[in-house]
């Protein structure tokens, strides 16, 4: 697990990260794209993410295989509004189909959460397609469902699906934190 510099994101964008994103879309993940996802469109998204990382608005982590190719990634987005500087959003948690079942998603999520807490964020949010396998991961990692929105986003086939919003307080177990919620 490595936090990627903007240059590393750019270096991996045209091949490894683009292929990872395309694999997720091909598998039906609702991550903002319709199928089929062209390699150029996927690479372009990662190049924009590299720019956001350079500006301090997004952090990117990747899990690399033995040949240095990304098999998993996650991003942490920081809002620019002054009243939201305490929170971040987990976006695009991706694990290649060939690398699933090894705990990569949980480790990527934990890396982003730890970095968020270490940099002063106290609240994280995310959204995921209702009923997706990702929900089990988030609930197992201590995330709380805040609600479901029907027909929120189209899946890669263009069918409107419900989305569940999740949050996680990062200050619950820290000294001076508010403690676990009843």
C-alpha atoms as one frame of an Amber mdcrd trajectory, in Angstrom:
protein
   0.000   0.000   0.000   1.517   3.293  -1.045   0.293   6.848  -1.145   1.028
   7.984  -4.667   2.562  11.324  -5.530   0.859  13.280  -8.299   3.687  12.245
 -10.642   3.182   8.582  -9.744  -0.557   8.906 -10.451   0.308  10.421 -13.844
   2.783   7.628 -14.556   0.227   4.908 -13.748  -2.774   6.687 -15.328  -2.466
   5.596 -18.964  -2.134   1.894 -18.242  -2.472   0.499 -14.737  -4.922   2.916
 -13.128  -7.001   3.223 -16.313  -7.187  -0.571 -16.572  -8.179  -0.824 -12.905
 -11.013   1.663 -13.387 -12.164  -0.051 -16.585 -12.167  -3.423 -14.808 -14.426
  -2.007 -12.080 -16.855  -0.569 -14.622 -16.825  -3.813 -16.651 -17.723  -5.658
 -13.435 -20.728  -3.403 -12.853 -19.340  -0.996 -10.239 -21.194   2.287 -10.114
 -18.198   4.597  -9.938 -19.353   7.397 -12.202 -18.943   5.861 -15.654 -21.076
   4.016 -18.178 -19.875   0.901 -19.986 -17.944   0.410 -22.060 -15.353   2.719
 -20.512 -12.749   3.743 -23.057  -9.131   3.605 -21.888  -8.606   7.261 -22.813
 -11.565   8.369 -20.683 -10.333   6.317 -17.721  -6.788   7.694 -18.069  -8.172
  11.231 -18.344 -10.033  10.818 -15.057  -6.826   9.709 -13.322  -4.882  12.615
 -14.843  -7.475  15.013 -13.392  -7.109  13.196 -10.048  -3.330  13.772 -10.238
  -3.977  17.494 -10.709  -6.282  17.507  -7.701  -3.594  15.683  -5.703  -1.090
  18.347  -6.689  -3.509  21.010  -5.416  -3.969  19.148  -2.101  -7.636  18.367
  -2.798  -7.241  14.593  -3.302  -4.935  11.871  -1.981  -4.440   8.609  -3.872
  -3.303   5.225  -2.565  -2.565   2.166  -4.660  -1.794  -1.473  -4.058   0.703
  -2.723  -6.621   1.257  -6.276  -7.782   4.697  -7.921  -8.065   5.263  -6.232
 -11.412   4.390  -2.757 -10.119   0.909  -2.580 -11.676  -1.974  -1.153  -9.649
  -4.435  -3.857  -8.547  -6.259  -1.622  -6.090  -6.727   2.091  -5.411  -8.666
   4.514  -3.279  -8.867   8.284  -3.122  -9.630  10.700  -0.313 -11.185  13.996
  -1.411 -11.045  17.107   0.748 -13.807  19.699   0.325 -12.712  23.266  -0.276
 -15.465  24.957   1.734 -14.320  26.516   5.001 -17.166  24.925   6.956 -16.248
  21.422   5.758 -12.520  21.281   6.370 -13.043  18.708   9.112 -14.391  16.089
   6.700 -13.339  14.125   3.655 -14.899  11.791   1.142 -13.722   8.308   0.264
 -14.067   7.987  -3.493 -13.270   5.300  -6.048 -12.302   2.371  -3.827 -11.340
  -0.125  -6.537  -9.904  -3.630  -6.390  -9.210  -5.512  -9.619 -11.267  -8.696
  -9.964  -8.056 -10.739 -10.102  -6.960  -9.414  -6.687 -10.205  -9.674  -4.705
 -10.637 -11.808  -1.622  -7.235 -10.913  -0.140  -8.278  -8.001   2.074  -6.941
  -5.323  -0.290 -10.096  -3.223  -0.126 -10.026  -3.216   3.663  -6.310  -2.281
   3.715  -6.787   0.514   1.186  -9.715   1.878   3.176  -7.729   1.665   6.423
  -4.797   3.541   4.856  -7.073   6.373   3.729  -8.818   6.488   7.123  -5.512
   6.573   9.025  -4.169   9.370   6.845  -7.412  11.312   7.210  -7.234  11.068
  11.010  -3.521  11.923  11.064  -4.182  15.069   9.022  -6.967  16.307  11.299
 -10.090  15.075   9.562 -12.751  13.888  12.007 -15.514  12.755   9.659 -15.495
  10.721   6.456 -18.381  10.143   4.056 -18.916   7.943   1.023 -21.682   6.603
  -1.133 -22.087   3.195  -2.736 -24.716   1.396  -4.750 -27.304  -0.094  -2.414
 -26.941  -3.862  -2.208 -23.413  -3.914  -3.626 -20.696  -6.141  -2.100 -18.945
  -2.939  -1.003 -21.618  -2.383   1.639 -20.388  -5.428   3.558 -16.844  -4.018
   3.515 -17.916  -0.600   4.798 -20.158  -1.959   7.543 -17.403  -4.353   8.632
 -14.985  -1.423   8.830 -17.259   0.471  11.218 -19.080   2.755   8.788 -22.691
   3.768   9.531 -25.422   3.933   6.912 -27.006   7.386   6.952 -29.722   6.746
   4.399 -30.630   5.550   0.951 -31.528   7.642  -2.076 -33.580   5.883  -4.767
 -32.508   6.173  -8.404 -29.433   8.196  -7.415 -27.036   7.112 -10.153 -26.958
   4.978 -13.245 -24.979   1.757 -13.098 -22.549   1.038 -15.964 -25.442  -0.379
 -18.026 -27.375   2.882 -17.607 -29.990   1.548 -15.151 -30.840   3.939 -12.314
 -29.978   2.421  -8.928 -30.347   3.397  -5.302 -27.316   4.642  -3.410 -26.617
   4.361   0.308 -24.714   7.154   2.035 -22.265   6.166   4.784 -20.262   8.080
   7.351 -17.539   7.311   9.851 -16.455   9.450  12.806 -12.688   9.314  13.166
 -12.489  11.038  16.541 -14.608   8.554  18.506 -11.737   6.705  20.080  -9.238
   9.548  20.257  -8.461  11.418  23.476 -10.909  14.287  23.678 -13.163  12.635
  21.095 -16.840  12.323  21.621 -16.777   8.573  22.240 -18.919   5.950  20.594
 -22.466   6.868  19.751 -25.268   4.929  21.441
